[in-house]
Amino acid sequence: MTRDTTVLSRLDERQTKYMQWQKSWCATAREKQVPEVAAEMQGQSPDFTEMGYLAGRGFGKTRVGAEWLARKVFLDLACHPSAVIAPTYQDIKFTCFENGLLNIIPPELIKAYNKTDMVIEMYNCVGDVAAIRGFTAEKPERLRGPQHTRIWCDELAAWQYDDTWDMAMMGLRLGDKPQVLWTTTPKPKELVRKLVKPKAGRVIVSGSTYDNRSNLPESFFDQLQQYEGTTLGRQELMGELISPEEAGIIKRSQFRLWSAKVPLPRFDWIIMSLDTAFTEKTFDKRSGDPDATACTVWGVFHHEKRNNIMLLDCWEDHLGMPDLIRRVKKEMAIPYGDDADQALIKPLFGSSKPMTSGRKPDILLIEDKGSGISLRQMLEREGLDAYAYNPGRADKLTRLHMVSPVFARKMVWLPESDKHEGRPKNWIEPMLAQLCAFTGPGSIKHDDYVDSVTQAIRLCIDKNLLNAVQARKDEVAPPPKRVVNPYAV
């Protein structure tokens, strides 16, 4: 009698089925597909708190999640409940439950499967019953009450709401060591980018479609050749998390830096542009969270024989009408620069010291729609006139396309950081990241800065502020070139 046979003879039927199941899985699983082994390969503890799988199509991510969760449930003597969260109800039912968990768990270990409530009741190693409950990421509020000791989150990048993750983590509080494992084909969503950042107890595993080539038909890889080397291929096949800014209309490389060692130029115009939000209409109907009011301040100046534009300030905040009026009045009184042309810009409040010189904003630009109309009317009563900008029927994406040539011609400048050479000042980063990542509605969680930026530059285009090339009074204008008709006799 072999050693395996001796061990199995001492086990009951369920334990025997579990041993056979695990033996079969270990014989076929790759090292990366076993979370504890994958953690140790990276020098991390196998007793992780959170593990994420960023891998290409066909890697075997669903199998990883199903095998990990089912094994943990069987070995849990306390029978704490577990959860599976997937993008939709269909993903829970067909992908995670029926093609995932129920496909790999021996039938002898399943007590019941409720298709209506999406609950699997599974026996543990001593014959007690534990529940695995399915949730759709489309309804984060359903995760407010339930508690779990482990959660498998499938296709995280396809979740409609990031709030689902937050609600799930607040319920991950049972047992001595709650764990979460998420599996996804990477997409540059804000939630995914947040979860790949280094953190204690977090392990990230990467993989590609080609890691599982031996288990996939060769004809499948013949079809994949057309995507090799493309951005789509890098993401969907190689499991690479592409920076959202790579797909943006505006690129970081299109901005120019004004050296921190050089005094600011003399500004001909300073424009303060507001994208307003303060009424109940701007609240997120699902979460109740209000949109933020975004502000950017721009200076138009002459440089290299043409007009350019520089970002002087930017901020966003959740403000009601009275607070917003006070904030706008304060910002409109801030001068930029001083008699010595020193670069005294400070985020949110312009100059760092009271000044009687310097240039204050010439134009207050507010969108001529919704909450912007009310704000302009209230400001007029306070003696502050605003310029009404009407974008017509153009949506955010169209407006961005309309001003993109200004960026492409490298006419937009950012102040350089005093501490980090070659980088813009830190307070610029939120606006810059948002603008460069925006590719259309829903592409990023917040896009408040986009309208503020586009309407300011569109005003400059419409008023010919960026096309003027006439010489200053202290410059000598070159004589006009004589135009000769080559066909004249």
CSV table of C-alpha atoms in Angstrom, one decimal:
chain,number,residue,atom,x,y,z
A,1,MET,CA,0.0,0.0,0.0
A,2,THR,CA,1.4,3.3,-1.0
A,3,ARG,CA,1.8,6.3,1.3
A,4,ASP,CA,-1.0,8.2,-0.6
A,5,THR,CA,-3.3,5.3,-0.3
A,6,THR,CA,-2.6,5.1,3.5
A,7,VAL,CA,-3.3,8.8,4.0
A,8,LEU,CA,-6.5,8.6,2.0
A,9,SER,CA,-7.8,5.6,3.9
A,10,ARG,CA,-7.8,7.8,7.1
A,11,LEU,CA,-10.0,10.5,5.5
A,12,ASP,CA,-13.7,10.7,5.1
A,13,GLU,CA,-15.3,11.1,1.7
A,14,ARG,CA,-15.2,14.9,1.5
A,15,GLN,CA,-11.6,15.1,2.7
A,16,THR,CA,-10.6,12.5,0.2
A,17,LYS,CA,-12.3,14.4,-2.6
A,18,TYR,CA,-10.5,17.6,-1.5
A,19,MET,CA,-7.1,15.8,-1.6
A,20,GLN,CA,-7.8,14.4,-5.0
A,21,TRP,CA,-8.9,17.9,-6.2
A,22,GLN,CA,-5.8,19.6,-4.9
A,23,LYS,CA,-3.5,17.0,-6.2
A,24,SER,CA,-5.0,17.4,-9.7
A,25,TRP,CA,-4.7,21.2,-9.5
A,26,CYS,CA,-1.1,21.2,-8.3
A,27,ALA,CA,-0.1,18.9,-11.1
A,28,THR,CA,-1.3,21.5,-13.7
A,29,ALA,CA,-1.1,24.9,-12.1
A,30,ARG,CA,1.8,27.2,-12.9
A,31,GLU,CA,3.7,28.7,-10.0
A,32,LYS,CA,2.1,32.1,-10.6
A,33,GLN,CA,-1.4,30.6,-10.4
A,34,VAL,CA,-1.0,29.7,-6.8
A,35,PRO,CA,-1.2,33.0,-4.8
A,36,GLU,CA,0.9,31.9,-1.9
A,37,VAL,CA,3.7,30.6,-4.2
A,38,ALA,CA,3.5,33.7,-6.3
A,39,ALA,CA,3.9,35.8,-3.2
A,40,GLU,CA,7.0,33.9,-2.1
A,41,MET,CA,8.5,34.2,-5.6
A,42,GLN,CA,8.5,38.0,-5.0
A,43,GLY,CA,10.0,37.7,-1.5
A,44,GLN,CA,6.6,38.5,0.1
A,45,SER,CA,4.8,36.7,2.9
A,46,PRO,CA,2.3,34.0,1.6
A,47,ASP,CA,0.0,35.3,4.4
A,48,PHE,CA,-0.9,38.4,2.3
A,49,THR,CA,-3.7,40.9,3.0
A,50,GLU,CA,-4.3,41.8,-0.6
A,51,MET,CA,-3.2,40.2,-3.9
A,52,GLY,CA,-3.9,41.5,-7.3
A,53,TYR,CA,-3.4,39.7,-10.7
A,54,LEU,CA,-2.8,41.9,-13.7
A,55,ALA,CA,-2.7,39.6,-16.6
A,56,GLY,CA,-3.6,39.2,-20.3
A,57,ARG,CA,-6.6,37.4,-21.7
A,58,GLY,CA,-6.4,33.6,-21.3
A,59,PHE,CA,-3.8,33.7,-18.5
A,60,GLY,CA,-6.1,31.7,-16.3
A,61,LYS,CA,-7.1,34.5,-13.9
A,62,THR,CA,-10.6,33.2,-13.3
A,63,ARG,CA,-9.2,29.8,-12.4
A,64,VAL,CA,-6.8,31.4,-10.0
A,65,GLY,CA,-9.6,33.2,-8.1
A,66,ALA,CA,-11.9,30.2,-8.0
A,67,GLU,CA,-9.2,27.8,-6.8
A,68,TRP,CA,-7.9,30.1,-4.1
A,69,LEU,CA,-11.4,31.0,-2.8
A,70,ALA,CA,-12.7,27.4,-2.8
A,71,ARG,CA,-9.6,26.0,-1.0
A,72,LYS,CA,-9.8,28.7,1.6
A,73,VAL,CA,-13.5,28.0,2.3
A,74,PHE,CA,-12.8,24.3,2.7
A,75,LEU,CA,-10.0,24.9,5.2
A,76,ASP,CA,-11.9,27.5,7.2
A,77,LEU,CA,-13.0,25.8,10.5
A,78,ALA,CA,-15.0,28.9,11.5
A,79,CYS,CA,-17.1,28.8,8.3
A,80,HIS,CA,-16.9,32.6,7.9
A,81,PRO,CA,-18.8,33.8,4.8
A,82,SER,CA,-16.9,34.7,1.6
A,83,ALA,CA,-17.9,36.9,-1.3
A,84,VAL,CA,-17.3,37.1,-5.1
A,85,ILE,CA,-17.8,40.4,-6.8
A,86,ALA,CA,-17.9,40.7,-10.6
A,87,PRO,CA,-18.9,43.5,-13.1
A,88,THR,CA,-22.5,42.2,-13.8
A,89,TYR,CA,-25.0,39.6,-12.6
A,90,GLN,CA,-24.2,37.5,-15.7
A,91,ASP,CA,-20.5,37.6,-14.9
A,92,ILE,CA,-21.2,36.3,-11.4
A,93,LYS,CA,-23.5,33.5,-12.5
A,94,PHE,CA,-21.8,32.2,-15.6
A,95,THR,CA,-18.1,33.2,-15.3
A,96,CYS,CA,-17.4,33.1,-11.5
A,97,PHE,CA,-19.9,30.6,-10.3
A,98,GLU,CA,-20.9,28.1,-13.0
A,99,ASN,CA,-17.7,28.1,-15.1
A,100,GLY,CA,-15.5,28.9,-12.1
A,101,LEU,CA,-16.2,27.7,-8.7
A,102,LEU,CA,-18.8,25.0,-9.5
A,103,ASN,CA,-16.6,23.7,-12.3
A,104,ILE,CA,-13.6,23.0,-10.1
A,105,ILE,CA,-15.2,22.1,-6.7
A,106,PRO,CA,-16.0,18.4,-6.3
A,107,PRO,CA,-19.8,18.0,-6.3
A,108,GLU,CA,-19.5,16.1,-3.0
A,109,LEU,CA,-18.4,19.4,-1.4
A,110,ILE,CA,-21.4,21.4,-2.6
A,111,LYS,CA,-24.4,21.4,-0.4
A,112,ALA,CA,-26.6,23.8,-2.4
A,113,TYR,CA,-26.5,26.4,-5.2
A,114,ASN,CA,-29.1,29.1,-5.2
A,115,LYS,CA,-29.2,30.7,-8.6
A,116,THR,CA,-31.7,33.4,-7.6
A,117,ASP,CA,-29.8,34.8,-4.6
A,118,MET,CA,-26.4,33.8,-6.1
A,119,VAL,CA,-25.2,31.8,-3.1
A,120,ILE,CA,-23.1,28.6,-3.0
A,121,GLU,CA,-23.2,26.6,0.2
A,122,MET,CA,-20.0,24.5,0.6
A,123,TYR,CA,-18.9,22.0,3.1
A,124,ASN,CA,-15.6,22.7,4.9
A,125,CYS,CA,-13.1,20.1,6.1
A,126,VAL,CA,-15.1,19.1,9.2
A,127,GLY,CA,-18.5,18.9,7.4
A,128,ASP,CA,-19.8,22.3,8.5
A,129,VAL,CA,-21.3,24.6,5.9
A,130,ALA,CA,-20.0,28.0,4.7
A,131,ALA,CA,-21.6,30.4,2.3
A,132,ILE,CA,-20.1,32.0,-0.8
A,133,ARG,CA,-22.2,34.9,-1.9
A,134,GLY,CA,-22.1,36.7,-5.3
A,135,PHE,CA,-22.4,40.5,-5.7
A,136,THR,CA,-22.6,42.6,-8.8
A,137,ALA,CA,-20.3,45.6,-8.9
A,138,GLU,CA,-23.2,47.6,-10.4
A,139,LYS,CA,-24.8,47.9,-7.0
A,140,PRO,CA,-22.2,49.0,-4.4
A,141,GLU,CA,-24.9,49.8,-1.8
A,142,ARG,CA,-25.7,46.1,-1.5
A,143,LEU,CA,-22.3,45.6,0.2
A,144,ARG,CA,-23.0,48.0,3.0
A,145,GLY,CA,-24.4,45.3,5.4
A,146,PRO,CA,-22.7,42.0,4.7
A,147,GLN,CA,-19.4,40.9,6.4
A,148,HIS,CA,-16.8,38.6,5.0
A,149,THR,CA,-13.5,37.1,5.8
A,150,ARG,CA,-12.3,36.8,2.1
A,151,ILE,CA,-13.3,38.3,-1.2
A,152,TRP,CA,-12.5,37.5,-4.8
A,153,CYS,CA,-13.0,40.5,-7.0
A,154,ASP,CA,-13.1,39.5,-10.7
A,155,GLU,CA,-12.3,41.8,-13.7
A,156,LEU,CA,-11.8,44.8,-11.4
A,157,ALA,CA,-11.1,47.1,-14.4
A,158,ALA,CA,-14.6,46.5,-15.8
A,159,TRP,CA,-16.4,47.6,-12.6
A,160,GLN,CA,-18.8,50.5,-13.3
A,161,TYR,CA,-18.3,52.1,-9.9
A,162,ASP,CA,-15.1,52.5,-7.8
A,163,ASP,CA,-17.4,52.8,-4.7
A,164,THR,CA,-18.0,49.0,-4.9
A,165,TRP,CA,-14.4,48.4,-3.8
A,166,ASP,CA,-14.7,50.8,-0.9
A,167,MET,CA,-18.0,49.2,0.3
A,168,ALA,CA,-16.5,45.7,0.0
A,169,MET,CA,-13.4,46.6,2.0
A,170,MET,CA,-15.5,48.1,4.8
A,171,GLY,CA,-17.2,44.7,5.1
A,172,LEU,CA,-13.9,42.7,5.0
A,173,ARG,CA,-13.7,42.3,8.8
A,174,LEU,CA,-14.3,38.7,9.9
A,175,GLY,CA,-11.7,36.3,11.2
A,176,ASP,CA,-8.1,36.9,12.3
A,177,LYS,CA,-6.7,37.6,8.8
A,178,PRO,CA,-9.2,38.9,6.2
A,179,GLN,CA,-8.0,38.6,2.7
A,180,VAL,CA,-8.9,40.0,-0.7
A,181,LEU,CA,-7.8,38.7,-4.1
A,182,TRP,CA,-8.6,40.6,-7.3
A,183,THR,CA,-8.0,39.4,-10.9
A,184,THR,CA,-8.3,41.6,-14.0
A,185,THR,CA,-7.1,42.4,-17.5
A,186,PRO,CA,-5.5,45.8,-16.8
A,187,LYS,CA,-7.1,49.0,-17.9
A,188,PRO,CA,-5.9,52.4,-16.7
A,189,LYS,CA,-8.9,53.1,-14.5
A,190,GLU,CA,-8.3,55.2,-11.4
A,191,LEU,CA,-9.2,52.3,-9.1
A,192,VAL,CA,-6.7,49.9,-10.8
A,193,ARG,CA,-3.9,52.5,-10.8
A,194,LYS,CA,-4.5,53.1,-7.1
A,195,LEU,CA,-4.4,49.4,-6.2
A,196,VAL,CA,-1.1,48.7,-8.0
A,197,LYS,CA,0.8,51.2,-5.8
A,198,PRO,CA,3.2,49.6,-3.3
A,199,LYS,CA,1.6,49.0,0.1
A,200,ALA,CA,2.3,46.8,3.1
A,201,GLY,CA,0.6,43.4,2.7
A,202,ARG,CA,-0.2,44.0,-0.9
A,203,VAL,CA,1.2,41.6,-3.7
A,204,ILE,CA,0.9,42.3,-7.4
A,205,VAL,CA,1.3,39.5,-9.9
A,206,SER,CA,1.7,40.2,-13.6
A,207,GLY,CA,1.3,37.8,-16.5
A,208,SER,CA,0.6,37.5,-20.2
A,209,THR,CA,-1.6,35.4,-22.5
A,210,TYR,CA,1.5,33.6,-23.6
A,211,ASP,CA,2.1,32.2,-20.2
A,212,ASN,CA,-0.8,29.8,-20.8
A,213,ARG,CA,0.1,29.0,-24.4
A,214,SER,CA,0.2,25.2,-23.8
A,215,ASN,CA,-3.5,25.2,-22.8
A,216,LEU,CA,-4.8,27.4,-25.6
A,217,PRO,CA,-5.3,26.5,-29.3
A,218,GLU,CA,-2.6,27.6,-31.7
A,219,SER,CA,-5.2,29.2,-34.0
A,220,PHE,CA,-6.0,31.6,-31.2
A,221,PHE,CA,-2.4,32.9,-31.3
A,222,ASP,CA,-2.5,33.1,-35.1
A,223,GLN,CA,-5.3,35.7,-34.7
A,224,LEU,CA,-3.3,37.5,-32.0
A,225,GLN,CA,-0.4,38.4,-34.4
A,226,GLN,CA,-2.3,41.5,-35.6
A,227,TYR,CA,-2.3,43.0,-32.1
A,228,GLU,CA,1.4,42.3,-31.2
A,229,GLY,CA,3.2,45.6,-30.6
A,230,THR,CA,0.0,47.7,-30.5
A,231,THR,CA,-1.3,49.5,-27.4
A,232,LEU,CA,-4.3,47.1,-27.4
A,233,GLY,CA,-2.0,44.1,-27.5
A,234,ARG,CA,0.2,45.5,-24.7
A,235,GLN,CA,-2.9,45.8,-22.5
A,236,GLU,CA,-5.1,42.8,-23.4
A,237,LEU,CA,-2.3,40.3,-24.2
A,238,MET,CA,0.8,41.3,-22.2
A,239,GLY,CA,-1.2,42.5,-19.2
A,240,GLU,CA,0.6,45.8,-19.2
A,241,LEU,CA,-1.1,48.7,-17.3
A,242,ILE,CA,-1.0,51.5,-19.9
A,243,SER,CA,-0.7,55.0,-18.6
A,244,PRO,CA,-4.0,56.8,-19.3
A,245,GLU,CA,-2.1,59.8,-20.5
A,246,GLU,CA,-0.7,57.8,-23.5
A,247,ALA,CA,-4.2,57.8,-25.0
A,248,GLY,CA,-5.0,61.4,-24.1
A,249,ILE,CA,-5.6,64.1,-26.7
A,250,ILE,CA,-3.2,66.4,-24.8
A,251,LYS,CA,0.3,65.1,-24.0
A,252,ARG,CA,2.6,66.1,-21.2
A,253,SER,CA,5.3,66.5,-23.8
A,254,GLN,CA,3.4,69.3,-25.4
A,255,PHE,CA,3.8,71.6,-22.4
A,256,ARG,CA,6.8,73.8,-22.0
A,257,LEU,CA,8.4,74.7,-18.6
A,258,TRP,CA,9.3,78.2,-17.7
A,259,SER,CA,12.5,78.0,-15.8
A,260,ALA,CA,12.3,78.6,-12.0
A,261,LYS,CA,15.6,80.6,-12.4
A,262,VAL,CA,14.2,83.0,-14.9
A,263,PRO,CA,11.8,85.9,-13.8
A,264,LEU,CA,8.3,85.6,-15.0
A,265,PRO,CA,7.5,87.4,-18.3
A,266,ARG,CA,5.3,90.5,-18.4
A,267,PHE,CA,1.7,89.4,-18.9
A,268,ASP,CA,-0.5,91.3,-21.3
A,269,TRP,CA,-3.7,89.5,-20.2
A,270,ILE,CA,-4.5,87.4,-17.1
A,271,ILE,CA,-7.6,85.2,-17.4
A,272,MET,CA,-9.4,83.5,-14.5
A,273,SER,CA,-11.5,80.6,-15.8
A,274,LEU,CA,-14.2,78.9,-13.7
A,275,ASP,CA,-16.0,75.6,-14.2
A,276,THR,CA,-18.7,76.0,-11.6
A,277,ALA,CA,-20.7,73.5,-9.6
A,278,PHE,CA,-22.7,74.3,-6.5
A,279,THR,CA,-26.4,73.4,-7.1
A,280,GLU,CA,-28.2,70.1,-6.4
A,281,LYS,CA,-28.2,69.5,-10.2
A,282,THR,CA,-24.5,68.8,-10.1
A,283,PHE,CA,-24.8,66.1,-7.5
A,284,ASP,CA,-24.0,62.5,-8.5
A,285,LYS,CA,-27.5,60.9,-8.5
A,286,ARG,CA,-26.1,57.6,-7.3
A,287,SER,CA,-23.7,58.6,-4.5
A,288,GLY,CA,-24.9,62.1,-3.7
A,289,ASP,CA,-21.4,63.5,-3.9
A,290,PRO,CA,-21.3,67.0,-5.3
A,291,ASP,CA,-19.1,68.0,-8.3
A,292,ALA,CA,-16.2,70.4,-7.6
A,293,THR,CA,-15.8,73.9,-8.9
A,294,ALA,CA,-12.5,74.1,-10.8
A,295,CYS,CA,-10.5,77.2,-11.4
A,296,THR,CA,-7.5,77.9,-13.6
A,297,VAL,CA,-5.7,81.2,-14.0
A,298,TRP,CA,-3.7,81.9,-17.2
A,299,GLY,CA,-1.3,84.7,-18.3
A,300,VAL,CA,-0.9,85.7,-22.0
A,301,PHE,CA,2.6,86.9,-22.8
A,302,HIS,CA,4.8,87.6,-25.8
A,303,HIS,CA,7.8,85.3,-26.2
A,304,GLU,CA,9.8,84.1,-29.2
A,305,LYS,CA,8.0,86.4,-31.6
A,306,ARG,CA,4.6,85.1,-30.8
A,307,ASN,CA,2.0,85.1,-28.0
A,308,ASN,CA,2.0,82.3,-25.5
A,309,ILE,CA,-0.1,81.3,-22.5
A,310,MET,CA,1.1,80.2,-19.0
A,311,LEU,CA,-0.7,78.6,-16.1
A,312,LEU,CA,-0.5,80.8,-13.1
A,313,ASP,CA,-2.8,79.0,-10.6
A,314,CYS,CA,-5.3,76.2,-10.4
A,315,TRP,CA,-7.6,74.8,-7.7
A,316,GLU,CA,-10.8,72.8,-7.2
A,317,ASP,CA,-13.1,72.8,-4.2
A,318,HIS,CA,-16.6,71.9,-3.2
A,319,LEU,CA,-18.2,75.3,-2.5
A,320,GLY,CA,-21.7,76.5,-2.0
A,321,MET,CA,-22.9,79.8,-3.6
A,322,PRO,CA,-21.9,82.2,-0.7
A,323,ASP,CA,-18.5,80.6,-0.2
A,324,LEU,CA,-17.8,80.5,-4.0
A,325,ILE,CA,-18.6,84.2,-4.3
A,326,ARG,CA,-16.2,85.1,-1.5
A,327,ARG,CA,-13.5,82.9,-3.0
A,328,VAL,CA,-13.9,84.4,-6.5
A,329,LYS,CA,-13.7,88.0,-5.1
A,330,LYS,CA,-10.6,87.1,-3.2
A,331,GLU,CA,-8.9,85.5,-6.2
A,332,MET,CA,-9.7,88.4,-8.5
A,333,ALA,CA,-7.8,90.7,-6.1
A,334,ILE,CA,-4.6,88.7,-6.3
A,335,PRO,CA,-1.7,90.2,-8.3
A,336,TYR,CA,0.8,88.0,-10.1
A,337,GLY,CA,4.4,89.2,-10.1
A,338,ASP,CA,5.9,92.3,-8.6
A,339,ASP,CA,8.1,95.3,-9.5
A,340,ALA,CA,11.1,93.1,-9.9
A,341,ASP,CA,9.2,90.5,-11.9
A,342,GLN,CA,9.8,87.8,-9.3
A,343,ALA,CA,8.0,84.6,-9.7
A,344,LEU,CA,5.9,84.7,-6.5
A,345,ILE,CA,3.2,82.3,-7.6
A,346,LYS,CA,1.8,80.2,-4.8
A,347,PRO,CA,-1.1,77.7,-5.3
A,348,LEU,CA,-4.6,78.8,-4.4
A,349,PHE,CA,-3.6,82.3,-3.3
A,350,GLY,CA,-1.3,83.7,-5.9
A,351,SER,CA,1.5,85.8,-4.3
A,352,SER,CA,2.9,84.8,-1.0
A,353,LYS,CA,2.9,88.4,0.3
A,354,PRO,CA,0.7,91.4,0.0
A,355,MET,CA,1.6,93.6,-3.0
A,356,THR,CA,0.4,96.8,-4.5
A,357,SER,CA,2.0,96.1,-7.8
A,358,GLY,CA,1.8,93.2,-10.2
A,359,ARG,CA,-1.1,92.4,-12.6
A,360,LYS,CA,-4.5,91.2,-11.3
A,361,PRO,CA,-6.9,89.1,-13.5
A,362,ASP,CA,-8.3,91.1,-16.4
A,363,ILE,CA,-11.1,88.7,-17.3
A,364,LEU,CA,-13.3,86.5,-15.2
A,365,LEU,CA,-14.5,83.7,-17.5
A,366,ILE,CA,-17.6,81.7,-16.5
A,367,GLU,CA,-19.6,79.3,-18.6
A,368,ASP,CA,-22.9,80.7,-19.7
A,369,LYS,CA,-24.9,77.6,-18.7
A,370,GLY,CA,-26.6,76.2,-15.6
A,371,SER,CA,-24.9,77.2,-12.3
A,372,GLY,CA,-22.6,79.6,-14.2
A,373,ILE,CA,-25.5,81.9,-15.1
A,374,SER,CA,-26.5,82.2,-11.4
A,375,LEU,CA,-23.0,82.9,-10.3
A,376,ARG,CA,-22.5,85.6,-12.8
A,377,GLN,CA,-25.8,87.3,-11.8
A,378,MET,CA,-24.8,87.2,-8.1
A,379,LEU,CA,-21.3,88.5,-8.8
A,380,GLU,CA,-22.7,91.4,-10.8
A,381,ARG,CA,-24.6,92.4,-7.6
A,382,GLU,CA,-21.3,92.4,-5.9
A,383,GLY,CA,-19.9,94.8,-8.5
A,384,LEU,CA,-17.8,92.1,-10.3
A,385,ASP,CA,-18.5,91.6,-14.0
A,386,ALA,CA,-17.8,88.2,-15.6
A,387,TYR,CA,-17.4,87.3,-19.3
A,388,ALA,CA,-20.0,84.7,-20.3
A,389,TYR,CA,-18.6,81.8,-22.3
A,390,ASN,CA,-21.1,79.8,-24.3
A,391,PRO,CA,-19.7,76.5,-25.8
A,392,GLY,CA,-22.9,75.9,-27.8
A,393,ARG,CA,-23.6,72.2,-28.4
A,394,ALA,CA,-20.0,71.2,-28.2
A,395,ASP,CA,-19.3,68.5,-25.5
A,396,LYS,CA,-16.2,68.3,-23.4
A,397,LEU,CA,-14.3,66.2,-25.9
A,398,THR,CA,-15.2,68.4,-28.8
A,399,ARG,CA,-14.0,71.5,-26.9
A,400,LEU,CA,-10.7,69.8,-26.1
A,401,HIS,CA,-10.2,68.9,-29.8
A,402,MET,CA,-10.9,72.5,-30.7
A,403,VAL,CA,-8.0,73.9,-28.6
A,404,SER,CA,-5.6,71.0,-29.0
A,405,PRO,CA,-3.6,72.8,-31.8
A,406,VAL,CA,-2.5,75.4,-29.2
A,407,PHE,CA,-0.9,72.6,-27.2
A,408,ALA,CA,0.5,70.9,-30.2
A,409,ARG,CA,2.3,74.1,-31.2
A,410,LYS,CA,3.9,74.2,-27.8
A,411,MET,CA,2.3,77.6,-26.8
A,412,VAL,CA,1.3,76.5,-23.3
A,413,TRP,CA,3.7,76.9,-20.5
A,414,LEU,CA,3.9,75.7,-16.9
A,415,PRO,CA,6.1,77.2,-14.1
A,416,GLU,CA,9.0,74.9,-13.2
A,417,SER,CA,9.4,73.5,-9.7
A,418,ASP,CA,11.9,75.2,-7.5
A,419,LYS,CA,12.9,71.9,-5.9
A,420,HIS,CA,12.6,69.4,-8.8
A,421,GLU,CA,14.3,70.6,-11.9
A,422,GLY,CA,12.6,69.6,-15.2
A,423,ARG,CA,9.2,69.2,-13.5
A,424,PRO,CA,6.3,71.5,-13.0
A,425,LYS,CA,5.3,72.8,-9.6
A,426,ASN,CA,3.5,70.2,-7.5
A,427,TRP,CA,0.2,72.0,-7.3
A,428,ILE,CA,-0.1,71.7,-11.1
A,429,GLU,CA,-0.1,67.9,-11.1
A,430,PRO,CA,-3.8,67.3,-10.4
A,431,MET,CA,-4.8,69.5,-13.3
A,432,LEU,CA,-2.2,68.2,-15.6
A,433,ALA,CA,-3.0,64.5,-14.9
A,434,GLN,CA,-6.7,65.1,-15.4
A,435,LEU,CA,-6.3,67.0,-18.7
A,436,CYS,CA,-3.8,64.5,-20.2
A,437,ALA,CA,-5.9,61.5,-19.2
A,438,PHE,CA,-9.2,62.7,-20.6
A,439,THR,CA,-10.4,61.0,-23.7
A,440,GLY,CA,-14.2,61.5,-23.4
A,441,PRO,CA,-17.1,61.2,-21.0
A,442,GLY,CA,-16.4,58.5,-18.4
A,443,SER,CA,-12.7,58.1,-19.2
A,444,ILE,CA,-11.7,59.5,-15.8
A,445,LYS,CA,-13.6,59.9,-12.5
A,446,HIS,CA,-13.4,63.7,-12.4
A,447,ASP,CA,-13.0,66.1,-15.3
A,448,ASP,CA,-13.8,69.4,-13.7
A,449,TYR,CA,-10.5,71.0,-14.9
A,450,VAL,CA,-11.1,70.1,-18.5
A,451,ASP,CA,-13.8,72.7,-19.1
A,452,SER,CA,-11.9,75.4,-17.1
A,453,VAL,CA,-8.9,74.9,-19.3
A,454,THR,CA,-10.6,74.6,-22.7
A,455,GLN,CA,-12.8,77.7,-22.3
A,456,ALA,CA,-9.9,79.9,-21.3
A,457,ILE,CA,-7.8,78.9,-24.3
A,458,ARG,CA,-10.9,79.0,-26.6
A,459,LEU,CA,-11.4,82.6,-25.5
A,460,CYS,CA,-7.8,83.5,-26.3
A,461,ILE,CA,-8.4,82.0,-29.8
A,462,ASP,CA,-11.6,83.8,-30.4
A,463,LYS,CA,-10.2,87.1,-29.3
A,464,ASN,CA,-7.0,86.6,-31.3
A,465,LEU,CA,-4.9,86.8,-28.1
A,466,LEU,CA,-2.7,84.0,-29.2
A,467,ASN,CA,-2.3,84.9,-32.8
A,468,ALA,CA,-1.0,88.4,-32.3
A,469,VAL,CA,2.6,88.7,-33.5
A,470,GLN,CA,3.0,92.5,-33.7
A,471,ALA,CA,6.2,93.8,-32.0
A,472,ARG,CA,6.2,95.6,-28.7
A,473,LYS,CA,7.0,99.2,-28.4
A,474,ASP,CA,10.4,98.4,-27.1
A,475,GLU,CA,11.1,96.1,-30.0
A,476,VAL,CA,12.1,97.1,-33.5
A,477,ALA,CA,9.7,95.7,-36.0
A,478,PRO,CA,11.3,94.3,-39.2
A,479,PRO,CA,10.4,96.0,-42.4
A,480,PRO,CA,7.5,94.3,-44.3
A,481,LYS,CA,8.5,92.0,-47.1
A,482,ARG,CA,7.8,93.1,-50.6
A,483,VAL,CA,5.4,90.8,-52.4
A,484,VAL,CA,6.3,90.5,-56.1
A,485,ASN,CA,3.9,89.0,-58.7
A,486,PRO,CA,6.0,86.5,-60.7
A,487,TYR,CA,3.6,86.8,-63.7
A,488,ALA,CA,3.9,90.6,-64.0
A,489,VAL,CA,5.6,91.9,-67.1
